[in-house]
XYZ file of C-alpha atoms in Angstrom:
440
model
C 53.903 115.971 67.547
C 50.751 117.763 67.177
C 49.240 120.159 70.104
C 46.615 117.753 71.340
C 49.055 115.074 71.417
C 51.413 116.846 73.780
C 48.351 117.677 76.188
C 47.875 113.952 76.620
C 51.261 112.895 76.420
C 52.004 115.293 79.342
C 48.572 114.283 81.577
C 49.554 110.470 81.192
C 53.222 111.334 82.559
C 51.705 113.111 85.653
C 49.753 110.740 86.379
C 52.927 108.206 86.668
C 55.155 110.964 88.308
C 55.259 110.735 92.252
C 53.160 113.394 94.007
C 55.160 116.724 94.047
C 57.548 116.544 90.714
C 57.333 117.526 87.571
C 57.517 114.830 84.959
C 60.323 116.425 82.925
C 61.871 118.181 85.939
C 65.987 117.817 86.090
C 67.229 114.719 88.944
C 69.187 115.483 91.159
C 71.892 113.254 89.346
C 71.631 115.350 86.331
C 72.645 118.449 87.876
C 75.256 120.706 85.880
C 77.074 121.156 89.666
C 80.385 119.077 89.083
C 81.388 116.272 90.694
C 83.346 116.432 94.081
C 84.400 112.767 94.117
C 87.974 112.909 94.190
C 88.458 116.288 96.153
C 89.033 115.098 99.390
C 91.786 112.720 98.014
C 95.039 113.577 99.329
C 98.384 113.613 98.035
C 100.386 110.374 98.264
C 103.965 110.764 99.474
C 106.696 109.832 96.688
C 108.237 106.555 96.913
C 111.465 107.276 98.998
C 113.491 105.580 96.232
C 111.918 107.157 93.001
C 111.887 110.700 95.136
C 116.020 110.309 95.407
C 116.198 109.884 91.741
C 113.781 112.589 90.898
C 115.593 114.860 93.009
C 118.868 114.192 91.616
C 117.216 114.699 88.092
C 116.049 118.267 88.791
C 119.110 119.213 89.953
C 121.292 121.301 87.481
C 124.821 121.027 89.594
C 127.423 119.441 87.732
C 128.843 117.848 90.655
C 126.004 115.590 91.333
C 126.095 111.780 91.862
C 123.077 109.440 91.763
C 124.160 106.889 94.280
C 120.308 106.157 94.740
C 119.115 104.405 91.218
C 118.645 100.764 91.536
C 119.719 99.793 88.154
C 123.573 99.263 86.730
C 125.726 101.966 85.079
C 128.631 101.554 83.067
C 132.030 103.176 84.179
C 131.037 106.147 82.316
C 127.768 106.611 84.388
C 125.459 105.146 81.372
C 122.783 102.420 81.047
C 124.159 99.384 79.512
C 122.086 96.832 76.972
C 123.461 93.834 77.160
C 125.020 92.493 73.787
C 123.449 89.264 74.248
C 120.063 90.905 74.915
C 120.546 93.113 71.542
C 121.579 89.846 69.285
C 118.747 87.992 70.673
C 116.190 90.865 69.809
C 117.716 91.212 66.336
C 117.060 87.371 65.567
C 113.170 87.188 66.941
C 112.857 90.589 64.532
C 114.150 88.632 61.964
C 111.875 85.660 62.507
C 109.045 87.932 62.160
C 106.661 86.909 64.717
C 103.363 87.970 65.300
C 102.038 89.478 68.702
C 99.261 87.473 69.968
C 98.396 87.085 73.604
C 100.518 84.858 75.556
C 98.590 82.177 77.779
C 97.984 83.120 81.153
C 100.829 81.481 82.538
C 103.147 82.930 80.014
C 106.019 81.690 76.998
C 106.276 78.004 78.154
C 110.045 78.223 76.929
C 110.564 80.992 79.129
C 108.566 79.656 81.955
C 110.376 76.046 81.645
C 114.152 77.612 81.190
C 113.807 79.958 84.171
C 112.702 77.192 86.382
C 116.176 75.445 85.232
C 118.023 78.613 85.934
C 116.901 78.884 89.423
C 116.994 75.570 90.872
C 119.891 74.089 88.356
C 120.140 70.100 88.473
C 118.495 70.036 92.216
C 115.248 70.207 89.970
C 115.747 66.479 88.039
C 112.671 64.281 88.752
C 111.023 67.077 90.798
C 110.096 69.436 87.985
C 106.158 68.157 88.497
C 106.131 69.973 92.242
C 106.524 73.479 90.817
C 103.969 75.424 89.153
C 105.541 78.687 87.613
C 103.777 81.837 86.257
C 105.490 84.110 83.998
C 105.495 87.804 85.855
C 105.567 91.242 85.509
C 109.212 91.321 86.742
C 109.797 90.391 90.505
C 107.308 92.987 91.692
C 104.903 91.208 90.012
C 105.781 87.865 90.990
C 105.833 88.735 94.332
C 102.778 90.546 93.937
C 100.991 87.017 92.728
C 102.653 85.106 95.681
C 100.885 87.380 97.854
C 98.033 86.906 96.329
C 98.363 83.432 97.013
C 98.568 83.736 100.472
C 95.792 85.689 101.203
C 93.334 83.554 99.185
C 94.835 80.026 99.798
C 96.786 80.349 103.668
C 94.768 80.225 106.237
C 93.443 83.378 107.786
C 95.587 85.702 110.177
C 98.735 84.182 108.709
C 101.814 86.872 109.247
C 104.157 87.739 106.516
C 107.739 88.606 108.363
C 110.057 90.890 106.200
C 113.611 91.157 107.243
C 114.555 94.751 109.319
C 115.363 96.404 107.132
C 114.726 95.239 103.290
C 113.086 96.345 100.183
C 110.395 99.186 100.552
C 108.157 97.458 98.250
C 107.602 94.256 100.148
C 105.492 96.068 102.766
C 103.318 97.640 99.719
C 102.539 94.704 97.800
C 101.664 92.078 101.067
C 99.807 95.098 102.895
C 97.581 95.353 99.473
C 96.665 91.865 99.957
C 95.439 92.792 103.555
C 98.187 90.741 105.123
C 99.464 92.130 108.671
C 103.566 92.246 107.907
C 105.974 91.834 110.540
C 109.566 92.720 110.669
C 112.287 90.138 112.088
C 115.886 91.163 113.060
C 118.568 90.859 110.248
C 121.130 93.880 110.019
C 123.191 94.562 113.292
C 124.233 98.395 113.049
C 126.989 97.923 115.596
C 128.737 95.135 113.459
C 126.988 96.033 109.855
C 126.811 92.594 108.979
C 124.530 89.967 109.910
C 122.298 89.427 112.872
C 121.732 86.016 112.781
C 120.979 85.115 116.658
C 118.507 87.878 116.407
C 117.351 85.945 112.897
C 116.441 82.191 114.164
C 115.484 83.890 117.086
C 112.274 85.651 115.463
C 111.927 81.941 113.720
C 112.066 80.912 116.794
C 108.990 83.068 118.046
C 106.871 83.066 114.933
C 103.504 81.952 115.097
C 103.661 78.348 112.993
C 102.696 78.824 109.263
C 104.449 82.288 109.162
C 105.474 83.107 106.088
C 109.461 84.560 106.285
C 110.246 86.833 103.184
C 113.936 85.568 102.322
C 116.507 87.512 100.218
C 118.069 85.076 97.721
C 121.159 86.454 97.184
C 122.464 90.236 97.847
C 120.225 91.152 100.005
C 118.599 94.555 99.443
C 119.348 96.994 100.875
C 122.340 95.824 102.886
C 124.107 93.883 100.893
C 124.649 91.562 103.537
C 123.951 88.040 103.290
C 124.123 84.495 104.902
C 127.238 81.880 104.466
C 125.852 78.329 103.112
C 126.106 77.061 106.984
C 124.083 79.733 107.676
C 121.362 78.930 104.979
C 121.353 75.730 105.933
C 120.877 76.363 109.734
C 117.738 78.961 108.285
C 116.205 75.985 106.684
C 116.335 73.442 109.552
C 114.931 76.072 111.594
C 111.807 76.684 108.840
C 111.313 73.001 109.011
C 111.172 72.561 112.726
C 109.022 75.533 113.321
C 106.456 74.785 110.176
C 107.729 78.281 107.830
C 106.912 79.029 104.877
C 109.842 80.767 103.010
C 109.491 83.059 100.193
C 112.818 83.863 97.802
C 112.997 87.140 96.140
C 115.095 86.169 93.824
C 116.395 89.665 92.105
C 119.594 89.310 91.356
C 120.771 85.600 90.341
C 124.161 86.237 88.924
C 124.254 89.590 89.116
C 125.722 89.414 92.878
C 128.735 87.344 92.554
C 128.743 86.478 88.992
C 127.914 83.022 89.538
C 124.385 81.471 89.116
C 125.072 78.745 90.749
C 126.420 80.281 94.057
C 123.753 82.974 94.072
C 120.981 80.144 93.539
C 122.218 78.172 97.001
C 119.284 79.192 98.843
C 116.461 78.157 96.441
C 118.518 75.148 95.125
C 119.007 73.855 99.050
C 114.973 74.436 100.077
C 114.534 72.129 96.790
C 116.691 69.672 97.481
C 115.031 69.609 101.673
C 111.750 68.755 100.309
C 110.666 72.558 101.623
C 107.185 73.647 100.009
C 108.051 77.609 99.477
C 107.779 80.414 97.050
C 110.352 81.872 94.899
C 110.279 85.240 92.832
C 112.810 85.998 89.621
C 113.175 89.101 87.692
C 115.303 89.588 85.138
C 115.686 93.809 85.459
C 119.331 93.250 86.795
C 120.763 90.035 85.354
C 119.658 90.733 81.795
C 119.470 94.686 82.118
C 115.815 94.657 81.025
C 114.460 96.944 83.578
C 111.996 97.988 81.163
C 110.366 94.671 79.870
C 108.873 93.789 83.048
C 109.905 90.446 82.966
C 110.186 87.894 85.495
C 108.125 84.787 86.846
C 107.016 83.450 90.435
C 107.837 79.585 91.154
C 105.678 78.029 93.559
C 106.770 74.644 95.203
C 104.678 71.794 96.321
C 104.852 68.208 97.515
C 102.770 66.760 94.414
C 102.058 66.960 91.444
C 98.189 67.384 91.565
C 99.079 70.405 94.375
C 101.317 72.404 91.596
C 98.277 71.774 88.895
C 95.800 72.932 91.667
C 98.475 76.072 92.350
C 98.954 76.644 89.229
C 95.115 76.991 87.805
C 94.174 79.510 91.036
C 97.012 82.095 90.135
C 96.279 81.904 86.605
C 92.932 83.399 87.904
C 94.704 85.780 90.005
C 96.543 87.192 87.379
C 93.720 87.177 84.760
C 91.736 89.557 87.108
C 94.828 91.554 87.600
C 96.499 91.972 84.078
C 95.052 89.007 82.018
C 98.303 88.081 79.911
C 101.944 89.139 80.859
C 104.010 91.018 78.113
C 105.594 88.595 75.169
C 109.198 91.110 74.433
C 111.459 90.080 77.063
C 110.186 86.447 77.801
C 111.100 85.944 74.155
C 114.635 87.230 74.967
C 115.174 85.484 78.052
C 114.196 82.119 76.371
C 116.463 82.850 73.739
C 119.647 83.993 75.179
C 119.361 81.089 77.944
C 118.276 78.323 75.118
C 121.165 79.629 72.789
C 124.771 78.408 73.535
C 126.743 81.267 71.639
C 124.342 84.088 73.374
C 123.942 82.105 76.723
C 127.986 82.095 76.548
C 128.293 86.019 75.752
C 125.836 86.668 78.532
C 127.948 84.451 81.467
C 130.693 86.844 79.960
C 128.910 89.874 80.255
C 127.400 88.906 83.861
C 130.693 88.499 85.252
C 131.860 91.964 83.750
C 128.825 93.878 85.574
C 129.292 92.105 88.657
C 132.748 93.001 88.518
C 132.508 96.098 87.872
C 130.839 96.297 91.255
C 132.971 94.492 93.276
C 136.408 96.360 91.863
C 134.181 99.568 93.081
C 133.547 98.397 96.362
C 137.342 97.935 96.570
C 138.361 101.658 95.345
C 135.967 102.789 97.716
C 137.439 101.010 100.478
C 140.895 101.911 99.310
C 139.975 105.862 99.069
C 138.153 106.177 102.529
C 141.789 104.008 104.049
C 143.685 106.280 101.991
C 141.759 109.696 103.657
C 141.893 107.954 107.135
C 138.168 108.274 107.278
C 137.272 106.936 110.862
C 135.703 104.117 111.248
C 135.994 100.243 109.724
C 134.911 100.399 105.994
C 135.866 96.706 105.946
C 132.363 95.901 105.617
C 132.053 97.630 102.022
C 134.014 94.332 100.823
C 131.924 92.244 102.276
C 128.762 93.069 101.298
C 127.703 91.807 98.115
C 125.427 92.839 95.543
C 124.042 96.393 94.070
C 123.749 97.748 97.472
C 125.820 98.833 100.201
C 125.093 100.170 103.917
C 127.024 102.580 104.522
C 126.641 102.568 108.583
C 126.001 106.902 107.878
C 123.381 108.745 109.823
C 120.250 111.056 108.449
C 122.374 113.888 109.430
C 125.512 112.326 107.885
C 123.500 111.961 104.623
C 121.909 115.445 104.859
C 125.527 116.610 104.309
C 126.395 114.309 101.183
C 123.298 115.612 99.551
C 122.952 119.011 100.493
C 126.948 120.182 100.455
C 127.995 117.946 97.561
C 124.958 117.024 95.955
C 125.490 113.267 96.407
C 122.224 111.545 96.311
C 121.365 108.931 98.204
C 118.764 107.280 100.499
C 118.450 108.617 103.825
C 118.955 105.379 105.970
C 122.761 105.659 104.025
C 122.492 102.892 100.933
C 124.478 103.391 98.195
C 124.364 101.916 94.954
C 127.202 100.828 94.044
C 126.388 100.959 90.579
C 126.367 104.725 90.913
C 130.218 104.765 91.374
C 133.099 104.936 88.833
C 136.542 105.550 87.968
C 135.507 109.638 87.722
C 133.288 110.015 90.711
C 134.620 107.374 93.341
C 137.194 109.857 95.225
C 135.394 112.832 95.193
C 132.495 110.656 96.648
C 134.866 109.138 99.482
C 135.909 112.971 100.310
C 132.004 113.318 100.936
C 131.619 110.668 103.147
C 134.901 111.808 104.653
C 133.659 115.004 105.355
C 130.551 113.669 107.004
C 131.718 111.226 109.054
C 134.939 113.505 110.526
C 132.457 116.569 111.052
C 129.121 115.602 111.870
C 128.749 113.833 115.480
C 126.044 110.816 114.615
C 123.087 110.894 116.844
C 122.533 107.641 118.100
């Protein structure tokens, strides 16, 4: 640009600068300063769970037991891949298929067989009432059902999680902005079920509450209703206008039996009950990983489960657009496959009882020390988890004297146990419970 060019250049853009500045002066939004916008962001706390398992990972003592990790261990303290699960892979590698997006709503296969897993032959003639989205695992299934109640319920409406129960469930309903109440479940004098204190909070909840329901071993207690029970639950919801939503995380994996553990989805089904129900398949296929599971929504018509269906499709398009193709293309094929679906039953029954013959050497070793106390209830209880009835301070000793980790309300996984670590694990709790006065 010549000389006489730039004069004019630079008149014209003073002219069309605001009194004051200087046309080619630096904004205030170009500054070199850096930006400050995250530096009054605090820390978060770690998860209570994921902070046991951490802890037990930086720790270098070869005593140590992970009693904390929510996930099953062989008796030799390893992950365990499912046979089924790595014959199925092996045949869709061999089919060579390509990786395009799913649809929305996921693998139909998947979407359709995991329907007829949950709700067995309760669902013939009624499979038009339920819309089902394939999820990312159970988190994400109950993540969507939340979703669903905030945009669809009416205003104000409570969600009521059971006292105590998964730490998650107050995250992912208090993201949706919904105000989550606790209703009575565990009785810590009996360390089973508190049922009167149960329909009571039905009882008092505001109608069109929606009552977060464990479908089968109940985490973290491991304590869970008879059929009478269930049955008793579900006149209540009806009477009282509930809304019940089944996490569904371990069908199978609990007693061994898919039927059995289904009873509570299969019996709001067969009542005509409009509810929710979440699946994952982290436990009962071992594919923690995959993030795969789906969220069943129930209606009273056809045109409602359409309606249902198309609104959290666009809930889940704003959230993660198209879930993951890997495990629902396992799932599908071990459960559509007679030889694998076979092998699986097999290899269900094996984990599950694995955990029950550990919740009976447990029992057996803390009889054996004459450890004070009932341990009766570590038979009863069902599932992954078990509540141990021990104290903060009780726990304080299994973790800091023998490096037993563990969460400090005193669940156990029962997982974490074997053949190798089960007695010098009962001579923790032992010690604990004979020398450390609870505090009540």
């Amino acid at each position: 640009m010549s000389a006489s060019a730039s004069r004019r250049l630079g008149v014209t853009l003073r002219h069309l600068s605001p009194e004051g500045t200087h046309p080619l002066s630096a904004s205030p939004c170009a500054s070199s300063k850096p930006s400050n916008m995250f530096s009054g962001v605090k820390v978060a706390p770690p998860d209570p769970i994921l902070g046991v398992s951490l802890a037990y990972k930086a720790d270098n003592d070869p005593r140590k037991v992970d009693l904390g990790v929510g996930a099953y261990r062989t008796d030799d303290g390893q992950p365990l891949v499912l046979s089924a699960v790595q014959k199925a892979e092996k045949s869709i590698l061999e089919a060579h298929l390509n990786k395009e997006y799913l649809p929305i709503d996921g693998l139909a296969e998947f979407t359709r067989l995991s329907t007829e897993m949950l709700f067995g032959p309760e669902l013939k003639g009624k499979e038009q009432l339920v819309a089902t989205m394939q999820s990312l695992s159970g988190t994400g299934a109950l993540r969507l059902g939340a979703a669903i109640i905030s945009k669809l319920f009416p205003k104000g409406t409570i969600v009521y999680v059971s006292k105590p129960t998964w730490g998650n469930h107050f995250n992912i309903f208090r993201d949706e902005g919904l105000e989550v109440r606790e209703y009575r479940y565990f009785d810590k004098n009996t360390l089973g079920l508190d049922f009167d204190g149960l329909i009571g909070d039905m009882d008092a909840a505001p109608r069109g509450s929606v009552f977060v329901l464990h479908l089968c071993a109940h985490n973290p207690t491991g304590v869970d209703p008879s059929p009478e029970q269930w049955e008793t639950i579900a006149s209540k919801v009806q009477e009282k206008g509930l809304f019940p939503f089944v996490d569904g995380a371990y069908q199978g994996y609990a007693s061994g039996d898919l039927d059995r553990d289904a009873y509570a989805s299969r019996m709001f089904l067969r009542r005509g009950v409009e509810f929710m129900a979440a699946q994952s398949y982290s436990k009962n296929f071992g594919l923690y990983g995959e993030r795969i599971g789906a969220l069943n929504v129930v209606t009273s018509s056809p045109e409602a489960a359409k309606a249902v269906l198309s609104q959290v499709k666009l809930y889940a398009r704003a959230m993660y657009s198209n879930p993951p193709v890997h495990g629902a293309r396992i799932v599908a094929k071990v459960l559509s496959d007679p030889a694998l679906y076979k092998e699986w039953i097999t290899e269900l029954k094996q984990m599950s009882g694995r955990i029950i013959h550990m919740r009976e050497e447990l029992f057996n070793a803390l009889k054996a020390r004459g450890t004070p106390g009932d341990w009766s209830h570590i038979k009863k209880q069902i599932g992954m988890f078990t509540f141990t009835g021990l104290r903060p301070e009780q726990v304080q000793v299994m973790t800091q004297k023998y490096r037993i980790y563990m969460l400090d309300n005193g669940r156990i996984s029962m997982a974490g146990l074997n053949s190798k670590n089960v007695a010098y694990v009962a001579d923790a709790i032992h010690d604990a419970v004979t020398n450390v006065a609870a505090k009540h």
